[in-house]
Amino acid sequence: FVIMVEKKISILFATSNQNKINEAKSILGPIGYKIEQLLISGEPPRFIEPKSLGIEQVAISKMNQAKHMLENSNLAYNPILVEDSGIFINSLDNFPGAKSSEVENEIGIEGILEMLQGVEDRRAEYRAVAVIHFGNKIFKSFGVWKGQISRIALGNNGFGYDPIFIPDDSDGRTCGQMKKEEKDNLSHRNKALKNLSRHIKARQSE
Ligand code: IMP
């Protein structure tokens, strides 16, 4: 009999965020992808991120920059993945949005809890935009994960805003309290990346 061994599709993820790489590995690994960090001379690429434009434009800009950096290199035709994400808080007019990482560094999750002190509307959502350059085409896909901002930070798992984000489709724990697999099965990144994999599969069977 014949054993079919499907070859894994190798994707270079252009990010310096190790948490995003780990999540992408656990989301796309089991469905046939090998995710590796894109390194140029041993370093993850440093992107200029035009934050005022929103996460979709930031993701597209990162892709253009990555392609430019890889021009004329032996990686120029490799599938490249970029992602931009953030948390959007309803009562704060979608702040911090595309500026989530800076705001996290500047005021931290405690700063966000302070801004929301006494605020009843706790609604928020994580959003991710993933863009892949695959087979000379660019595909873009989105993921949204709706939830609430907790009153106190709980749990040490995940990263960023996870200790203060309670997803609506779970059991009331924050992402910080969820196991890695639980988060990865539901997250905005899961939705965006699974969607991309559908584009890739469709492209392969063209
Ligand atoms: P980016 O690198 O510009 O896409 O910044 C993404 C930022 O959004 C992260 O640094 C976090 O502050 C926040 N963020 C995005 N996704 C998540 C998540 O899954 N958990 C917690 N924070 C997240």
Short mmCIF file of C-alpha atoms and ligand atoms in Angstrom, two decimals:
data_model
loop_
_atom_site.label_atom_id
_atom_site.label_comp_id
_atom_site.label_asym_id
_atom_site.label_seq_id
_atom_site.Cartn_x
_atom_site.Cartn_y
_atom_site.Cartn_z
CA PHE A 1 0.00 0.00 0.00
CA VAL A 2 0.97 3.60 -0.44
CA ILE A 3 1.46 6.00 2.43
CA MET A 4 0.66 9.54 1.39
CA VAL A 5 2.92 12.03 3.09
CA GLU A 6 1.68 15.53 2.56
CA LYS A 7 4.46 18.07 2.40
CA LYS A 8 4.12 20.87 4.92
CA ILE A 9 3.88 24.37 3.51
CA SER A 10 6.57 26.50 5.02
CA ILE A 11 5.61 30.10 5.91
CA LEU A 12 7.90 32.84 7.18
CA PHE A 13 6.15 34.99 9.77
CA ALA A 14 7.57 38.54 9.79
CA THR A 15 7.14 39.64 13.41
CA SER A 16 9.27 40.25 16.46
CA ASN A 17 6.44 39.10 18.74
CA GLN A 18 7.30 35.56 19.91
CA ASN A 19 3.78 35.11 21.35
CA LYS A 20 2.26 35.63 17.91
CA ILE A 21 4.67 33.06 16.45
CA ASN A 22 3.78 30.48 19.09
CA GLU A 23 0.07 31.05 18.50
CA ALA A 24 0.46 30.82 14.71
CA LYS A 25 2.39 27.54 15.14
CA SER A 26 -0.30 26.03 17.31
CA ILE A 27 -3.12 27.23 15.02
CA LEU A 28 -1.60 26.37 11.63
CA GLY A 29 0.83 23.57 12.61
CA PRO A 30 -1.82 20.83 13.00
CA ILE A 31 -3.35 21.66 9.59
CA GLY A 32 -0.17 21.26 7.58
CA TYR A 33 1.90 24.42 7.88
CA LYS A 34 5.38 24.97 9.19
CA ILE A 35 5.67 28.46 10.70
CA GLU A 36 9.08 30.01 11.12
CA GLN A 37 10.12 33.49 12.13
CA LEU A 38 11.46 35.60 9.27
CA LEU A 39 14.97 36.70 10.20
CA ILE A 40 17.12 38.98 8.09
CA SER A 41 20.79 38.75 9.10
CA GLY A 42 19.62 37.02 12.29
CA GLU A 43 17.15 39.78 13.24
CA PRO A 44 13.38 40.04 12.87
CA PRO A 45 12.58 42.87 10.41
CA ARG A 46 11.97 46.27 11.95
CA PHE A 47 8.89 47.80 10.41
CA ILE A 48 7.77 51.40 10.34
CA GLU A 49 4.14 51.10 11.47
CA PRO A 50 1.81 53.92 10.36
CA LYS A 51 -0.49 53.46 13.40
CA SER A 52 -2.81 56.32 12.59
CA LEU A 53 -4.12 54.33 9.64
CA GLY A 54 -5.64 51.34 11.44
CA ILE A 55 -4.59 47.70 11.60
CA GLU A 56 -5.47 46.77 8.02
CA GLN A 57 -3.28 49.47 6.50
CA VAL A 58 -0.53 48.69 9.02
CA ALA A 59 -0.59 45.03 7.95
CA ILE A 60 -0.47 45.93 4.23
CA SER A 61 2.36 48.37 4.89
CA LYS A 62 4.32 45.72 6.81
CA MET A 63 3.87 43.32 3.87
CA ASN A 64 5.15 45.90 1.38
CA GLN A 65 8.15 46.58 3.60
CA ALA A 66 8.87 42.85 4.06
CA LYS A 67 8.70 42.25 0.29
CA HIS A 68 10.98 45.18 -0.29
CA MET A 69 13.51 43.88 2.25
CA LEU A 70 13.51 40.45 0.60
CA GLU A 71 13.80 41.69 -2.98
CA ASN A 72 16.69 39.96 -4.75
CA SER A 73 17.24 37.62 -1.80
CA ASN A 74 16.82 33.85 -1.88
CA LEU A 75 13.67 34.28 0.26
CA ALA A 76 11.91 36.54 -2.26
CA TYR A 77 9.53 33.76 -3.38
CA ASN A 78 8.85 32.24 0.03
CA PRO A 79 5.36 32.54 1.49
CA ILE A 80 5.52 35.52 3.87
CA LEU A 81 3.01 36.22 6.62
CA VAL A 82 2.47 39.49 8.46
CA GLU A 83 -0.15 40.32 11.04
CA ASP A 84 -1.36 43.38 12.86
CA SER A 85 -3.74 43.27 15.78
CA GLY A 86 -5.09 45.20 18.70
CA ILE A 87 -7.80 45.58 21.28
CA PHE A 88 -10.71 47.94 20.61
CA ILE A 89 -12.62 49.17 23.67
CA ASN A 90 -16.18 50.29 23.04
CA SER A 91 -16.54 52.98 25.70
CA LEU A 92 -13.17 54.47 24.75
CA ASP A 93 -14.12 54.98 21.09
CA ASN A 94 -12.12 51.91 20.06
CA PHE A 95 -8.96 53.02 21.85
CA PRO A 96 -6.21 51.73 21.87
CA GLY A 97 -6.82 49.91 18.55
CA ALA A 98 -3.80 50.00 16.26
CA LYS A 99 -1.82 51.63 19.08
CA SER A 100 -2.34 48.68 21.46
CA SER A 101 1.31 47.72 21.79
CA GLU A 102 2.50 51.28 22.52
CA VAL A 103 -0.32 51.89 25.00
CA GLU A 104 0.50 48.58 26.68
CA ASN A 105 4.10 49.71 27.08
CA GLU A 106 3.17 53.20 28.25
CA ILE A 107 0.29 52.68 30.72
CA GLY A 108 -0.02 48.89 30.95
CA ILE A 109 -3.21 46.95 31.57
CA GLU A 110 -3.52 48.64 34.99
CA GLY A 111 -3.71 51.97 33.15
CA ILE A 112 -6.60 50.65 31.05
CA LEU A 113 -8.42 49.41 34.17
CA GLU A 114 -8.00 52.87 35.66
CA MET A 115 -9.45 54.52 32.55
CA LEU A 116 -12.46 52.21 32.86
CA GLN A 117 -13.01 52.72 36.57
CA GLY A 118 -16.73 53.18 37.20
CA VAL A 119 -17.55 52.54 33.53
CA GLU A 120 -20.41 50.09 33.14
CA ASP A 121 -19.97 49.35 29.43
CA ARG A 122 -17.04 46.90 29.45
CA ARG A 123 -17.43 45.72 25.83
CA ALA A 124 -14.25 45.27 23.81
CA GLU A 125 -12.92 43.19 20.97
CA TYR A 126 -9.64 41.87 19.77
CA ARG A 127 -9.09 42.28 16.03
CA ALA A 128 -6.42 40.76 13.82
CA VAL A 129 -5.59 41.29 10.17
CA ALA A 130 -3.35 38.69 8.62
CA VAL A 131 -1.79 39.14 5.18
CA ILE A 132 0.08 36.47 3.27
CA HIS A 133 2.14 36.65 0.13
CA PHE A 134 1.70 33.23 -1.43
CA GLY A 135 2.32 32.11 -5.00
CA ASN A 136 2.81 35.69 -6.15
CA LYS A 137 -0.55 36.81 -4.79
CA ILE A 138 -1.53 38.68 -1.66
CA PHE A 139 -4.36 37.42 0.53
CA LYS A 140 -5.81 39.28 3.45
CA SER A 141 -8.06 38.03 6.19
CA PHE A 142 -9.68 39.27 9.39
CA GLY A 143 -10.52 37.88 12.78
CA VAL A 144 -12.61 39.43 15.55
CA TRP A 145 -13.02 38.10 19.11
CA LYS A 146 -15.68 39.82 21.17
CA GLY A 147 -15.58 40.14 24.93
CA GLN A 148 -15.50 42.35 28.00
CA ILE A 149 -12.81 44.11 29.98
CA SER A 150 -12.61 42.62 33.48
CA ARG A 151 -12.60 44.74 36.66
CA ILE A 152 -9.29 43.27 37.82
CA ALA A 153 -6.38 41.59 36.01
CA LEU A 154 -6.44 37.81 36.39
CA GLY A 155 -4.09 35.05 35.19
CA ASN A 156 -0.59 35.04 33.77
CA ASN A 157 -1.10 33.13 30.54
CA GLY A 158 -0.98 34.64 27.08
CA PHE A 159 0.35 38.17 26.62
CA GLY A 160 -0.65 41.81 26.33
CA TYR A 161 -4.25 42.48 27.37
CA ASP A 162 -5.08 38.80 28.04
CA PRO A 163 -5.36 39.16 31.87
CA ILE A 164 -8.15 41.77 31.45
CA PHE A 165 -10.03 40.32 28.43
CA ILE A 166 -12.98 37.99 29.09
CA PRO A 167 -14.19 36.46 25.80
CA ASP A 168 -17.97 36.26 25.36
CA ASP A 169 -17.79 32.69 24.03
CA SER A 170 -16.02 31.20 27.03
CA ASP A 171 -16.90 30.56 30.68
CA GLY A 172 -16.12 33.92 32.28
CA ARG A 173 -12.40 33.49 32.76
CA THR A 174 -9.97 36.02 31.32
CA CYS A 175 -7.65 34.91 28.48
CA GLY A 176 -4.90 35.15 31.07
CA GLN A 177 -6.59 32.30 32.94
CA MET A 178 -7.24 30.17 29.87
CA LYS A 179 -4.94 27.40 28.73
CA LYS A 180 -3.00 28.17 25.58
CA GLU A 181 -5.04 25.67 23.55
CA GLU A 182 -8.33 27.16 24.76
CA LYS A 183 -7.32 30.64 23.63
CA ASP A 184 -5.84 29.40 20.36
CA ASN A 185 -9.08 27.59 19.47
CA LEU A 186 -11.22 30.71 19.76
CA SER A 187 -9.03 33.77 19.23
CA HIS A 188 -9.07 36.56 16.67
CA ARG A 189 -5.72 35.20 15.45
CA ASN A 190 -7.25 31.75 15.02
CA LYS A 191 -10.03 33.18 12.86
CA ALA A 192 -7.72 35.31 10.73
CA LEU A 193 -5.16 32.53 10.19
CA LYS A 194 -7.68 29.74 9.54
CA ASN A 195 -9.27 31.97 6.96
CA LEU A 196 -5.92 32.53 5.28
CA SER A 197 -5.32 28.81 5.14
CA ARG A 198 -8.56 28.49 3.15
CA HIS A 199 -7.22 31.00 0.62
CA ILE A 200 -3.97 29.04 0.38
CA LYS A 201 -5.76 25.71 -0.12
CA ALA A 202 -7.99 27.24 -2.81
CA ARG A 203 -4.91 28.64 -4.56
CA GLN A 204 -3.18 25.26 -4.45
CA SER A 205 -6.05 23.46 -6.10
CA GLU A 206 -6.38 26.05 -8.89
P1 IMP B 1 1.14 44.81 16.73
O1 IMP B 1 2.43 44.09 16.91
O2 IMP B 1 1.27 46.22 16.31
O3 IMP B 1 0.18 44.02 15.91
O4 IMP B 1 0.54 44.93 18.22
C1 IMP B 1 -0.38 44.05 18.70
C2 IMP B 1 -0.68 44.47 20.14
O5 IMP B 1 -2.08 44.29 20.38
C3 IMP B 1 0.02 43.56 21.14
O6 IMP B 1 1.27 44.08 21.51
C4 IMP B 1 -0.97 43.56 22.30
O7 IMP B 1 -0.81 44.73 23.06
C5 IMP B 1 -2.32 43.63 21.59
N1 IMP B 1 -2.80 42.27 21.26
C6 IMP B 1 -3.01 41.75 20.02
N2 IMP B 1 -3.41 40.48 20.10
C7 IMP B 1 -3.44 40.17 21.40
C8 IMP B 1 -3.75 38.96 22.09
O8 IMP B 1 -4.05 37.90 21.53
N3 IMP B 1 -3.65 39.03 23.44
C9 IMP B 1 -3.30 40.17 24.09
N4 IMP B 1 -2.97 41.31 23.50
C10 IMP B 1 -3.05 41.31 22.14
#
